[in-house]
Amino acid sequence: MKDGNFKRIVILGGSFAGLTAAYELQRLLKGKHDIVVVDRSAQFTFIPSLIWLPFGWRNRNQITFPIGPALQRKGIRFIQAAITTINKDQHTVDILESASGKPSQLPYDFLVIATGPHVDFEAVPGLGPAYGNTYSICNLEHAEHTAEAWTKFTKNPGPVIVGATQGAACYGAAYEFVFNVEFALRKLHLRDRCPVTYVTSEPYAGHFGISGMTNSKPMTEWFFRHLNIDWVTDAVIDHVEECSVHFKSGKRHRAKGAANEVEDMAGKSLPFNFGMIIPPFLGTDVVRRSGLGNERGFVVVDDYFRTLTNPEVYAAGVSVAVAPTDKCEAGCAVPKTGYISEVMAKGAARNIAATINGEPLIPKPAGKIDALCLMDAGNNGVMMVTDRIYAPKNRKVQILIPGPWIHWGKLLFEKYFIWKMKVGAVRLP
Ligand SMILES: Cc1cc2nc3c(=O)[nH]c(=O)nc-3n(C[C@H](O)[C@H](O)[C@H](O)COP(=O)(O)OP(=O)(O)OC[C@H]3O[C@@H](n4cnc5c(N)ncnc54)[C@H](O)[C@@H]3O)c2cc1C
């Protein structure tokens, strides 16, 4: 017999933010309420490992696990389905179940939006896997496609371009990939035949979309010079063709050039035989259609992760709108990493549980979110720690530690995190 306080909580998305929110809610509510997670994919993918998949250092089986059984063990329901509409006034969600192909409707008392991004390749003509010019590692299918392209490329090696376009946010992944490309080329004894260029809308190397951190600029430039990687900053890409990137603007820095030697790239192009360029992110279609997103489809939330118009609707992870940390000429958005997605998801879960239990809500403004990130660089890496990722002027802690042990740390972290998500041990760090 369900009591009058029985609540239905629907979580849209079963990745970093969605799974964390589900496990945390189940823990806090002690199984007394109905929690259901909906995702079109039956598998959780540890996205950070996609930087290794194109080189054959990881495969699908090593970095995924089935979501349904993991949630079921904790008493949480899982529905594999495409989410088609959020009816915010009716408090229902329309879905198309994958197993039956039939539409159905889920009523909710609380909703958590954790649907991540839509990768907006349309922002730059000729960009992305659909055109076959450049590749992507933004999701598992993209990374597998990139693996095929990489294998072909190694038989016909030449210049490489890796980067992130104007309006992009996911710079960390682009940096990790360019250093892993460089390392893979060295392992294959192809490095001499493959000039590598990093192209970014950041105003300087090491900005990361968060106004940099302590000595991130000189450190990143040192890595580029040491590994003979040229870099183009402030890049606005006009269009991409089969083997060339055409710039509207940009500043090219040569690894072997003087520190102040900068080439204006306006109207110029760079050739490539292999390119992986991350596009801007938008909110997902379903959020954009719902009226709950801003002009880019990201959900604006208050300090409790609730939407401003519908207090029973929460958001966490990449689907949340976060203001840029500074003005960036070419347009940079802020990264929302897996760690930050977890922080937001736990915040949302705690406040839903507090609302149900009649307890005070706990605020966590964006300006007070901390961050811990291990950035891999092939056989090297950098650990980043800060107490205020989105408030650069208020940071009291900002630490960058480079070293080969970070690479080993990242390998250990991969195993730990996949285990943690599989067993739902979200109380652990
Ligand atoms: C290559 C790469 C490397 C990265 N490395 C790191 C790293 O080292 N450390 C770190 O902290 N972060 C890293 N990140 C960032 C990290 O992956 C993201 O922060 C994290 O995935 C965000 O989680 P999320 O749950 O918000 O969104 P997502 O992981 O994008 O998940 C959204 C989920 O919603 C589902 N969904 C969306 N729309 C629908 C729909 N209409 N119907 C049904 N299901 C839907 C999707 O299937 C997906 O499972 C990396 C990202 C990339 C691309």
XYZ file of N, CA and C in Angstrom, residues 225 231 251-254 256-263:
42
model
N 55.493 22.758 -27.845
C 56.846 22.960 -28.411
C 57.677 21.686 -28.280
N 50.058 25.267 -33.172
C 48.693 25.486 -32.674
C 48.114 26.799 -33.213
N 45.058 32.583 -35.214
C 46.460 32.967 -35.034
C 47.284 31.694 -34.920
N 48.197 31.535 -35.883
C 48.983 30.291 -35.910
C 50.325 30.485 -35.196
N 50.607 29.573 -34.270
C 51.868 29.607 -33.513
C 52.656 28.366 -33.925
N 53.944 28.566 -34.231
C 54.767 27.439 -34.662
C 55.552 26.880 -33.478
N 58.258 25.417 -33.551
C 59.692 25.719 -33.690
C 59.944 27.218 -33.898
N 58.858 28.038 -33.823
C 59.015 29.472 -34.051
C 59.297 30.212 -32.749
N 59.565 31.524 -32.891
C 59.780 32.346 -31.701
C 58.441 32.535 -30.982
N 58.511 32.846 -29.673
C 57.297 32.946 -28.862
C 56.332 33.993 -29.400
N 56.872 35.099 -29.949
C 55.995 36.191 -30.414
C 55.672 36.084 -31.916
N 56.080 35.005 -32.560
C 55.855 34.842 -34.008
C 54.456 34.254 -34.231
N 53.560 35.067 -34.799
C 52.175 34.621 -34.976
C 51.752 34.895 -36.416
N 51.154 33.906 -37.063
C 50.695 34.079 -38.452
C 49.178 34.288 -38.451
